[in-house]
PDB file of C-alpha atoms in Angstrom:
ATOM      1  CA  UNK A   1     -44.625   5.567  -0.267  1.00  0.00           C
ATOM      2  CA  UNK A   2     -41.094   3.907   0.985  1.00  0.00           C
ATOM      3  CA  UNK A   3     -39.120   6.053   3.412  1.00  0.00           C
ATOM      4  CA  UNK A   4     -36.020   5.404   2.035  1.00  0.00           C
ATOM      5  CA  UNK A   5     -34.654   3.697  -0.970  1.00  0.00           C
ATOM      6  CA  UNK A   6     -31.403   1.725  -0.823  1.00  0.00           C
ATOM      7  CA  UNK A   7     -29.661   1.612  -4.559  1.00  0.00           C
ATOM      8  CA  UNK A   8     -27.974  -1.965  -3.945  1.00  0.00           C
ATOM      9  CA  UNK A   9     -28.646  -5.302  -3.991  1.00  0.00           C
ATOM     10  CA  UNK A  10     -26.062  -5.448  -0.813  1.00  0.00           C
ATOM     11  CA  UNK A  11     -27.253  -7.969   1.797  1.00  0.00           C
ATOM     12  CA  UNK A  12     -25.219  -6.704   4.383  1.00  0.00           C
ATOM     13  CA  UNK A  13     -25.914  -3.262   3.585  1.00  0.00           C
ATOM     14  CA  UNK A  14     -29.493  -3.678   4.120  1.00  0.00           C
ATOM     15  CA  UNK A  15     -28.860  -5.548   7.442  1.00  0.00           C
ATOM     16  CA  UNK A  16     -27.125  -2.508   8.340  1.00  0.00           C
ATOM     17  CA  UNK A  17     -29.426  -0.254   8.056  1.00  0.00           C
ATOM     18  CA  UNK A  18     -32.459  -2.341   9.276  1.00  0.00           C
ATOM     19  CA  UNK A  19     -30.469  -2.873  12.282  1.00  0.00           C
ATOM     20  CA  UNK A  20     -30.051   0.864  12.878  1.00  0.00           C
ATOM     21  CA  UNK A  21     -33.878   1.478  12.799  1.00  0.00           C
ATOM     22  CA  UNK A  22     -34.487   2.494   8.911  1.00  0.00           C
ATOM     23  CA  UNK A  23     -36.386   0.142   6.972  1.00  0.00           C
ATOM     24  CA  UNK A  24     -35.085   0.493   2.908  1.00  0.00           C
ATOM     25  CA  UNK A  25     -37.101  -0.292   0.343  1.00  0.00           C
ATOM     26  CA  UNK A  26     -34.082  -2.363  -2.316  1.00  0.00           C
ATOM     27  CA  UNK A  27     -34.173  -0.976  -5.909  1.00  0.00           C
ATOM     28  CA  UNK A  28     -31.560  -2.447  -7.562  1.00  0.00           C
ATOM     29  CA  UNK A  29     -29.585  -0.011 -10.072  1.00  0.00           C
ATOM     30  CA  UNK A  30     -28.002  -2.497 -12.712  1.00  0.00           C
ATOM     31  CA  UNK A  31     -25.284  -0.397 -13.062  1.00  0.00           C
ATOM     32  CA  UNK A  32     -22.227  -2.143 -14.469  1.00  0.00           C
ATOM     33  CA  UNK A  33     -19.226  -1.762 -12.182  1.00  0.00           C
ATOM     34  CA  UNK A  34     -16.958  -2.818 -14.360  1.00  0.00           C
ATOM     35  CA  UNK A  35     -17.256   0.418 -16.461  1.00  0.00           C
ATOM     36  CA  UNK A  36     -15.341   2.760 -14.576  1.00  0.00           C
ATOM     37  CA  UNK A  37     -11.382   2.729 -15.086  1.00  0.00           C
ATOM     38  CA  UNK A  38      -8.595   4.730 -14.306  1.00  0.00           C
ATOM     39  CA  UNK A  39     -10.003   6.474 -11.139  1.00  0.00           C
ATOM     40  CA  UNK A  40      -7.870   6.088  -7.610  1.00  0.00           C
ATOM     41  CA  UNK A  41      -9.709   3.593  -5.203  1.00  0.00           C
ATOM     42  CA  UNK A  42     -11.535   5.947  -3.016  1.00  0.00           C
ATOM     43  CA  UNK A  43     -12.287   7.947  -6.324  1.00  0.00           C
ATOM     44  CA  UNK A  44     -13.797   4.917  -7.978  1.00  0.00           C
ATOM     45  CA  UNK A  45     -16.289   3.777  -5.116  1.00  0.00           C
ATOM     46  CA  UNK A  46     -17.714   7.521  -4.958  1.00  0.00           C
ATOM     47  CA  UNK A  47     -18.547   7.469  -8.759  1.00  0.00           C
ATOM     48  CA  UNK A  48     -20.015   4.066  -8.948  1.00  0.00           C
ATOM     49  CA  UNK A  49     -21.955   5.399  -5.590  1.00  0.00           C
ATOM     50  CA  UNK A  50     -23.390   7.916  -7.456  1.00  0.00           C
ATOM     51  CA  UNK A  51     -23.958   6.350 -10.606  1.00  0.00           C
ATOM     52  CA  UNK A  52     -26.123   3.659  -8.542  1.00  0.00           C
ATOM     53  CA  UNK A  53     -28.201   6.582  -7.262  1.00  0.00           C
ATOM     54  CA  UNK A  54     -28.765   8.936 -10.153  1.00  0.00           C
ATOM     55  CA  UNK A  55     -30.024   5.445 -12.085  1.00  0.00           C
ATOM     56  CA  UNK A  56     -32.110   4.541  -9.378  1.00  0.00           C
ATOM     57  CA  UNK A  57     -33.675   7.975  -8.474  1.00  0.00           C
ATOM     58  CA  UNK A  58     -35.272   8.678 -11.211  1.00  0.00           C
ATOM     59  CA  UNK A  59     -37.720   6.379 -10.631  1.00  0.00           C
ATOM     60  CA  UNK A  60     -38.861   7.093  -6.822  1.00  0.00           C
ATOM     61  CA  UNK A  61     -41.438   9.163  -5.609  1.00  0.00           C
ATOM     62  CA  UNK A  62     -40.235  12.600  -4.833  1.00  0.00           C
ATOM     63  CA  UNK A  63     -39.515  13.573  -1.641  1.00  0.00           C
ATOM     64  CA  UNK A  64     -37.921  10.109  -1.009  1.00  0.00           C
ATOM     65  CA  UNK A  65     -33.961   9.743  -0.024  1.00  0.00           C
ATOM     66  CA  UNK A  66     -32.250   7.215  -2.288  1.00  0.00           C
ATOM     67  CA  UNK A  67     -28.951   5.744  -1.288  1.00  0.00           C
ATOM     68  CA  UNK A  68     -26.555   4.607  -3.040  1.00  0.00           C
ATOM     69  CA  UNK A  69     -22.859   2.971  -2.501  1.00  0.00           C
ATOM     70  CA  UNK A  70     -20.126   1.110  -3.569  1.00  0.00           C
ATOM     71  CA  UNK A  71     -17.416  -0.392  -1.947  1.00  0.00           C
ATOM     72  CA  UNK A  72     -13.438  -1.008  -2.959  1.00  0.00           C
ATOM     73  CA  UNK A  73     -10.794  -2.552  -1.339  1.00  0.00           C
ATOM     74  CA  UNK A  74      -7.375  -0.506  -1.591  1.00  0.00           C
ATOM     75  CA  UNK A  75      -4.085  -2.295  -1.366  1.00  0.00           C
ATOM     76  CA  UNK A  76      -0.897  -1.112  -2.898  1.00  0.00           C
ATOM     77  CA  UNK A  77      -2.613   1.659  -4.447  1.00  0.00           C
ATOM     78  CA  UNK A  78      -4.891  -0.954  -6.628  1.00  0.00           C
ATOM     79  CA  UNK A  79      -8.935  -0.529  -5.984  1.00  0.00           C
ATOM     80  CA  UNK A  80     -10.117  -4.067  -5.380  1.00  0.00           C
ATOM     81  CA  UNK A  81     -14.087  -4.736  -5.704  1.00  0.00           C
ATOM     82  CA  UNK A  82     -15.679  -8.413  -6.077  1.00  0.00           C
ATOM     83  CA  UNK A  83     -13.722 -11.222  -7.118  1.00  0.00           C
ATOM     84  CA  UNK A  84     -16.269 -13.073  -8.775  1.00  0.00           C
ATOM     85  CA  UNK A  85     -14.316 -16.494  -9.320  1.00  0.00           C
ATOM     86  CA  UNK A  86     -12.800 -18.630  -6.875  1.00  0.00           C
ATOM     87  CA  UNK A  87      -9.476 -18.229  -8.619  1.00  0.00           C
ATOM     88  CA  UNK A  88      -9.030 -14.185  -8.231  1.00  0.00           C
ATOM     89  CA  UNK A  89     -10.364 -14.466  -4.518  1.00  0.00           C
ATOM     90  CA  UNK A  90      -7.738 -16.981  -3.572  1.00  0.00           C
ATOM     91  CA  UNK A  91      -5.020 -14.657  -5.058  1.00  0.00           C
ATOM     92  CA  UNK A  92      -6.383 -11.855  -3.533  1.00  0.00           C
ATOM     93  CA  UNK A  93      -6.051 -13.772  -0.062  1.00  0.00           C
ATOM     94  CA  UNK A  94      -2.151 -14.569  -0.646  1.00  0.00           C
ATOM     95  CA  UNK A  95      -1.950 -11.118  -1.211  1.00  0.00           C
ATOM     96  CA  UNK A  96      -3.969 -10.077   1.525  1.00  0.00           C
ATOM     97  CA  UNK A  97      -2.951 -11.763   4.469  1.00  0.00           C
ATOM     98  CA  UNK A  98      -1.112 -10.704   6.816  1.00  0.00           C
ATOM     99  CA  UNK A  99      -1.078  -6.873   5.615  1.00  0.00           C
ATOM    100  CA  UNK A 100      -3.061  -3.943   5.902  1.00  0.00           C
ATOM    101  CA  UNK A 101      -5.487  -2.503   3.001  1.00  0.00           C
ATOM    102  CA  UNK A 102      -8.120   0.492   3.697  1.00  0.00           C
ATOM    103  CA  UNK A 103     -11.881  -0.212   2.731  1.00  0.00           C
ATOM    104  CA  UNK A 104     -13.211   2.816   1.009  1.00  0.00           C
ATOM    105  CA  UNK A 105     -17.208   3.251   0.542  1.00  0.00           C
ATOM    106  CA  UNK A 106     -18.698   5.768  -1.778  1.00  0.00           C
ATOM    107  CA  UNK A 107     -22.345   7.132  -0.645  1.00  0.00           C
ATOM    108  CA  UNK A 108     -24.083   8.916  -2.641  1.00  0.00           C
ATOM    109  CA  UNK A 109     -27.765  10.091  -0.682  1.00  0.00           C
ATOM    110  CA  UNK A 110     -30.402  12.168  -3.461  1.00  0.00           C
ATOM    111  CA  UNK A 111     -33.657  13.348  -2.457  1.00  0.00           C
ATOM    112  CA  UNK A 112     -35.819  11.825  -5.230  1.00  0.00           C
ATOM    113  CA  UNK A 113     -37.235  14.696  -7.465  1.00  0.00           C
ATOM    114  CA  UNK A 114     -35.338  17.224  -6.366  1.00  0.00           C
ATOM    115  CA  UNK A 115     -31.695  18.827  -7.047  1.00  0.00           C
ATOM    116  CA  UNK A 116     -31.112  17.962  -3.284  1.00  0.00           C
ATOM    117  CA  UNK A 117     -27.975  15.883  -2.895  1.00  0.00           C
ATOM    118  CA  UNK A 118     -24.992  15.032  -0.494  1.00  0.00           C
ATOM    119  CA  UNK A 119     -22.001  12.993  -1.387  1.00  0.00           C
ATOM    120  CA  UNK A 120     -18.861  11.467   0.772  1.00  0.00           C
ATOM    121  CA  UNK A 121     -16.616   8.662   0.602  1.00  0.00           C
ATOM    122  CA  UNK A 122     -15.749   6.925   4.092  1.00  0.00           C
ATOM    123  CA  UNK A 123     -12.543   5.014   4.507  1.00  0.00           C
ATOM    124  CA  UNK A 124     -11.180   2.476   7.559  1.00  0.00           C
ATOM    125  CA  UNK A 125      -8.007   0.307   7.058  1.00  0.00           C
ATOM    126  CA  UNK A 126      -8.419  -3.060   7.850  1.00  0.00           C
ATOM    127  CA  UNK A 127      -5.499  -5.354   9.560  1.00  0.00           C
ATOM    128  CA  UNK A 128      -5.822  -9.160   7.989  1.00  0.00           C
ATOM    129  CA  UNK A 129      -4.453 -11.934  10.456  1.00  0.00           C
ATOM    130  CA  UNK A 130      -1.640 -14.289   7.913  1.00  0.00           C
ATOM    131  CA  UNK A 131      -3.888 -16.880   6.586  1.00  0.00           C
ATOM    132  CA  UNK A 132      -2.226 -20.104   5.842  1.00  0.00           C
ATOM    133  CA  UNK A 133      -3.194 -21.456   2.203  1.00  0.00           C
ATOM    134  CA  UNK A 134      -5.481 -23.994   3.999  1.00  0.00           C
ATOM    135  CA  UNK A 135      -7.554 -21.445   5.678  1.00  0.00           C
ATOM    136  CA  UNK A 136      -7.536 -19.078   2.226  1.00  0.00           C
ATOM    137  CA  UNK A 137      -8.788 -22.380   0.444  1.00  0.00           C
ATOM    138  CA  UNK A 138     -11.603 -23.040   2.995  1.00  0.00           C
ATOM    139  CA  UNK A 139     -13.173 -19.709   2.913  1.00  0.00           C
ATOM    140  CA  UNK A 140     -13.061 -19.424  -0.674  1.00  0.00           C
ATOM    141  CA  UNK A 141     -14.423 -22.522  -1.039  1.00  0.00           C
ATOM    142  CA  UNK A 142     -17.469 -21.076   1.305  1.00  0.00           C
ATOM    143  CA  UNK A 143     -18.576 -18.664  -1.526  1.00  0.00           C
ATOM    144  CA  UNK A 144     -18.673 -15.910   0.723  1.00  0.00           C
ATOM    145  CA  UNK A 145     -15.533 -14.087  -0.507  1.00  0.00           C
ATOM    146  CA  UNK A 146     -16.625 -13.693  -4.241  1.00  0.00           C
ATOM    147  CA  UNK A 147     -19.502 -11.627  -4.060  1.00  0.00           C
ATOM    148  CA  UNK A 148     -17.940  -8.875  -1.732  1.00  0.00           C
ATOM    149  CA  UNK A 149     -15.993  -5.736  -2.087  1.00  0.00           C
ATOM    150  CA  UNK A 150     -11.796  -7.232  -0.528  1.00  0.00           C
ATOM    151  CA  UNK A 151     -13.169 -10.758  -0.812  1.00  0.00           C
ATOM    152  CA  UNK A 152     -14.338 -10.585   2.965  1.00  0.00           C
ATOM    153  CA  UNK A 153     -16.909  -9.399   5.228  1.00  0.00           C
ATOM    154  CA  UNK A 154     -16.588  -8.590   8.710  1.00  0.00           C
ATOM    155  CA  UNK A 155     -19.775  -9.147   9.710  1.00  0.00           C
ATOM    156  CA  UNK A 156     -20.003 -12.957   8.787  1.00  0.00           C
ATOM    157  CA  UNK A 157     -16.991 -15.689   8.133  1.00  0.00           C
ATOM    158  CA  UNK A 158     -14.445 -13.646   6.903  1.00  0.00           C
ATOM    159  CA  UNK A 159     -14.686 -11.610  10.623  1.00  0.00           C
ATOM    160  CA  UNK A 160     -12.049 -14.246  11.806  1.00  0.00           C
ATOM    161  CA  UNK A 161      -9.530 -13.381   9.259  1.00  0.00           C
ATOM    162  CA  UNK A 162      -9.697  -9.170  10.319  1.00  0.00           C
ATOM    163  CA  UNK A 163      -7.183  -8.481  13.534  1.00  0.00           C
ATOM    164  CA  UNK A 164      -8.414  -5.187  13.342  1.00  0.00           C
ATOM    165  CA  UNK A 165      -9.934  -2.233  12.380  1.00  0.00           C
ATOM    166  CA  UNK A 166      -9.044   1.455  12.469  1.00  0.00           C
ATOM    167  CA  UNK A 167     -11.852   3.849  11.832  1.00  0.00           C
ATOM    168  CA  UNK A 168     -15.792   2.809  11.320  1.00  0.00           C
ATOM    169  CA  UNK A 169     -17.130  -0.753  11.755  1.00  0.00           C
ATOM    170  CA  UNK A 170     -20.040  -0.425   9.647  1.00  0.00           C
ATOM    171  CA  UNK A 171     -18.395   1.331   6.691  1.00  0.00           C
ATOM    172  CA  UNK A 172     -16.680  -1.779   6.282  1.00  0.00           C
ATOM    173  CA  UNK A 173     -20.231  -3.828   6.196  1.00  0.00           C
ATOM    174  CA  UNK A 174     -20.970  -1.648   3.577  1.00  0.00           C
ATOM    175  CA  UNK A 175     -22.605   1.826   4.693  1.00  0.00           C
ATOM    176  CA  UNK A 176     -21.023   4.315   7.154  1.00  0.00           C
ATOM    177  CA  UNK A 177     -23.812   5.140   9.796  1.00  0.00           C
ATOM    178  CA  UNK A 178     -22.128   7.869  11.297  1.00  0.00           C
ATOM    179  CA  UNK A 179     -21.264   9.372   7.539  1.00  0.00           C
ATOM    180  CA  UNK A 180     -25.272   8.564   6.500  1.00  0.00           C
ATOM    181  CA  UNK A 181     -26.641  10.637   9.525  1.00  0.00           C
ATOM    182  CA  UNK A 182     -24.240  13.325   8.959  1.00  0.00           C
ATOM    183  CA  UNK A 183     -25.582  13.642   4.862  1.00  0.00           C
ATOM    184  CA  UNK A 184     -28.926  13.363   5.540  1.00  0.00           C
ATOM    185  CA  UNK A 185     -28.280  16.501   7.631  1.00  0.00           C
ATOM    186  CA  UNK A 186     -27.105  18.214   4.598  1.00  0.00           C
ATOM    187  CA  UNK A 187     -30.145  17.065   2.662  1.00  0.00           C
ATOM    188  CA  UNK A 188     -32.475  18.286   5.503  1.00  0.00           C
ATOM    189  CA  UNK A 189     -33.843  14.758   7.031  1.00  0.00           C
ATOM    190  CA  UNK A 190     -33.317  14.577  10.038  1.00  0.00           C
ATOM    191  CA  UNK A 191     -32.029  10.962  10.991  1.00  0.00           C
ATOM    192  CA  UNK A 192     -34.128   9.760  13.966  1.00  0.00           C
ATOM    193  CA  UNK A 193     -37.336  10.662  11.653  1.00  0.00           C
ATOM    194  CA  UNK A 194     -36.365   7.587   9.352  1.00  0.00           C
ATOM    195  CA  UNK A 195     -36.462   5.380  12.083  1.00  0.00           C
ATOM    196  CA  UNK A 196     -39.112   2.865  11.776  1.00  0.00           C
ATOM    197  CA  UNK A 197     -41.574   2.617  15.013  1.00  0.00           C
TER     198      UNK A 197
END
């Protein structure tokens, strides 16, 4: 039986939390971002958070945490996810650069088979250096930029282009370990038992 369930198909996500000693079995949810309108930024990446988690949960073993999350970028009031085309990424970049946008990721953490659930969205702004239209045409051309919540990571390429970051590192990778520890607490698993040995 897994110890944990991660709801995402997030690469980095599931580098962070291998990295931090949990090793997350990846059930993919297939739920369809693009459903959710009209919600506020930070609003938006808590629902689709839990919406990844109640579809995954059902099917876990009970007794098993499930997380899910979703992460949008926020700039001038507008929730940003993934680009998806080289086109809107490149826009999103002359937009970007050279301002400040916060990173808001929804987590949504369900013990599987039971009514047992805690929910919180963690936010960090995120400083991006000006990017001349060279350097917004390389990285796009890299890939990297269109699969990702902002159009950059901080953890790979796009770690260059961020001057700075005010609040937690990881939430912008994707999953807030200090938030994570503090709702498996209210779920009653303790953190330091998911830790793989």
């Amino acid at each position: 039986m897994p110890r944990f369930v991660l709801a995402s198909a997030s690469p980095a996500r599931l580098t962070t939390l291998r990295n931090a000693g949990l090793d997350p079995e990846v059930v993919v949810s297939g739920v369809d971002e693009e459903q959710v309108v009209g919600l506020a930024p930070a609003a938006l990446a808590q629902r689709l958070a839990e919406m990844k988690c109640d579809a995954v949960a059902p099917s876990i073993d009970a007794g098993v945490p499930v997380l899910g999350c979703d992460s949008v970028l926020e700039l001038d009031g507008e929730a940003l996810g993934k680009p998806g085309v080289p086109e809107v990424a490149r826009e999103r970049w002359r937009a970007m650069r050279g301002r400040t946008g916060v990173l808001h990721t929804g987590h949504c953490l369900r013990i599987a088979g039971t009514e047992q659930v805690a929910t919180a969205t963690a936010s960090t702004v995120v400083h991006f250096a000006d990017l001349d239209d060279a350097e917004i045409d390389a990285y796009v051309a890299t890939g990297e930029p269109l699969q990702v919540a902002g159009a950059f990571t901080l953890d790979s390429l796009g770690g260059a282009f961020v001057t700075g970051i005010e609040g937690d590192p990881h939430n912008v990778v994707g999953v807030s370990l200090p938030l994570l520890r503090d709702l498996c607490a209210a779920v009653g698993v303790r953190w330091t038992d998911l830790w793989v040995r």
